[in-house]
CSV table of C-alpha atoms in Angstrom, one decimal:
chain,number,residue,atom,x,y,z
H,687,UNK,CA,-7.8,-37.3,45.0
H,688,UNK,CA,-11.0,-38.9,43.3
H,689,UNK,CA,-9.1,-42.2,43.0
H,690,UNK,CA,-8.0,-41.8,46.5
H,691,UNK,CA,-11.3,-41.8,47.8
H,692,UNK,CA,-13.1,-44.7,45.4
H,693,UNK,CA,-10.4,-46.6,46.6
H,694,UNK,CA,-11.7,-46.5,50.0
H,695,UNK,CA,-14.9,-47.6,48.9
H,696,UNK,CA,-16.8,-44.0,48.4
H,697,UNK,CA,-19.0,-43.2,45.4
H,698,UNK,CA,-17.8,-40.0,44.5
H,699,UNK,CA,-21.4,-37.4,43.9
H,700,UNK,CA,-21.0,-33.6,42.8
H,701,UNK,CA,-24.5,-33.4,43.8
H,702,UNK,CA,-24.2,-32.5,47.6
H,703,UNK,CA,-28.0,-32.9,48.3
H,704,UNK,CA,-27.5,-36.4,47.5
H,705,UNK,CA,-24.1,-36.9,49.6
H,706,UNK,CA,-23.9,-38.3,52.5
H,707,UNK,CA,-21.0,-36.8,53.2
H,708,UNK,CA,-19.1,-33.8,52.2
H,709,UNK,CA,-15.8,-33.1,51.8
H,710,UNK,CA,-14.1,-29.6,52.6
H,711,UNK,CA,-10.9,-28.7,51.5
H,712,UNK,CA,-8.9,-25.8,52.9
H,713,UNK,CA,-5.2,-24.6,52.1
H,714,UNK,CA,-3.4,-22.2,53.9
H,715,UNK,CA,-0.7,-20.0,53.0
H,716,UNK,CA,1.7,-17.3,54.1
H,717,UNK,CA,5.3,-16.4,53.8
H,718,UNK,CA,7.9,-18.3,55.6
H,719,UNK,CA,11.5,-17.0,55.8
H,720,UNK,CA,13.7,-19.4,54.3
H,721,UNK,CA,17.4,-19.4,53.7
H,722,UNK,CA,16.7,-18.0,50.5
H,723,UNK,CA,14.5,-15.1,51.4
H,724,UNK,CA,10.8,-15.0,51.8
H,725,UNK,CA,8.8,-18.0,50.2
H,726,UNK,CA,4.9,-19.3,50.1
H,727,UNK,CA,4.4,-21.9,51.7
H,728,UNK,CA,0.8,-24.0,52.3
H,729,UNK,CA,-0.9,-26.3,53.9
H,730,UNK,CA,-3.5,-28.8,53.2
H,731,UNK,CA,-6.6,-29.7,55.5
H,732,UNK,CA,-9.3,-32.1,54.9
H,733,UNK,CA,-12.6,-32.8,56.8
H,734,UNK,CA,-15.9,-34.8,56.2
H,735,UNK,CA,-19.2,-33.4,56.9
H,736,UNK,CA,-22.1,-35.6,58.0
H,737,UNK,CA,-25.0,-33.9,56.1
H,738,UNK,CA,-27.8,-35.9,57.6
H,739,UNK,CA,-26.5,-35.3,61.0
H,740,UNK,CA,-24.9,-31.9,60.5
H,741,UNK,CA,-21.7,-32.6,62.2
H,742,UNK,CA,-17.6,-32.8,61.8
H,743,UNK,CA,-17.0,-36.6,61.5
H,744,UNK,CA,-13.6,-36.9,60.3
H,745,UNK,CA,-10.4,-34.4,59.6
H,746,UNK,CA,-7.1,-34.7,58.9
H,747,UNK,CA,-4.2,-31.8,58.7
H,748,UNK,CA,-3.0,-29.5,58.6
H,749,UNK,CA,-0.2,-30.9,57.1
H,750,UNK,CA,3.5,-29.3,57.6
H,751,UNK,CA,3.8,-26.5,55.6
H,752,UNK,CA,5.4,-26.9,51.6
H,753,UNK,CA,7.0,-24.4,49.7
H,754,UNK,CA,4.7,-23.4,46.6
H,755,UNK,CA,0.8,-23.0,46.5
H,756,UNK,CA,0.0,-26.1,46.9
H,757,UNK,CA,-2.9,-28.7,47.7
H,758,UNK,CA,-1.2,-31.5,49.4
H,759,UNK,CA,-3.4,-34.2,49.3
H,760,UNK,CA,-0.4,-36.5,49.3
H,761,UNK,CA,0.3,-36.2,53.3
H,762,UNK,CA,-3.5,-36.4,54.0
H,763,UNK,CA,-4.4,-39.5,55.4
H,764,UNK,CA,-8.4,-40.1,53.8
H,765,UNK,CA,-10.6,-42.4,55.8
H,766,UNK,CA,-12.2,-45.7,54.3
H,767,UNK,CA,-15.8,-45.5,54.0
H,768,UNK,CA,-16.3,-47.8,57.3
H,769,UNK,CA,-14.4,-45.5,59.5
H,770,UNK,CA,-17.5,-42.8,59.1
């Protein structure tokens, strides 16, 4: 995910009172009824956080639900650094 996002031209900071931006993660999960019985299944949502400004700018998800606990960063479409 780190890759993802220095590919878009970010500079990746785990010191948030220097970031401009912030990202939050958040995975859902439940049971779904499957063929098979009762399964977990999650999904993965992604938003950036202005901190200057103190507002949403970007989000993406949820993304369809996938059997297993899982972060599914693969089906989240990350913004380039312009687009913010």
């Amino acid at each position: 995910m780190l890759r993802i996002l220095q590919n878009n031209a970010f500079t990746v900071s785990t010191n948030e009172s220097n970031a401009k931006y912030t990202m939050n993660t958040q995975v859902r999960c439940g049971q779904r009824l499957t063929m098979f019985g009762y399964t977990n299944a999650c999904q993965t949502e992604v938003t950036f956080n202005d901190n200057k400004l103190e507002k949403l700018v970007y989000s993406n998800g949820p993304t369809a639900a996938l059997p297993g606990l899982n972060i599914d960063f693969n089906s989240i479409t990350f913004p380039d650094c312009k687009d913010l």
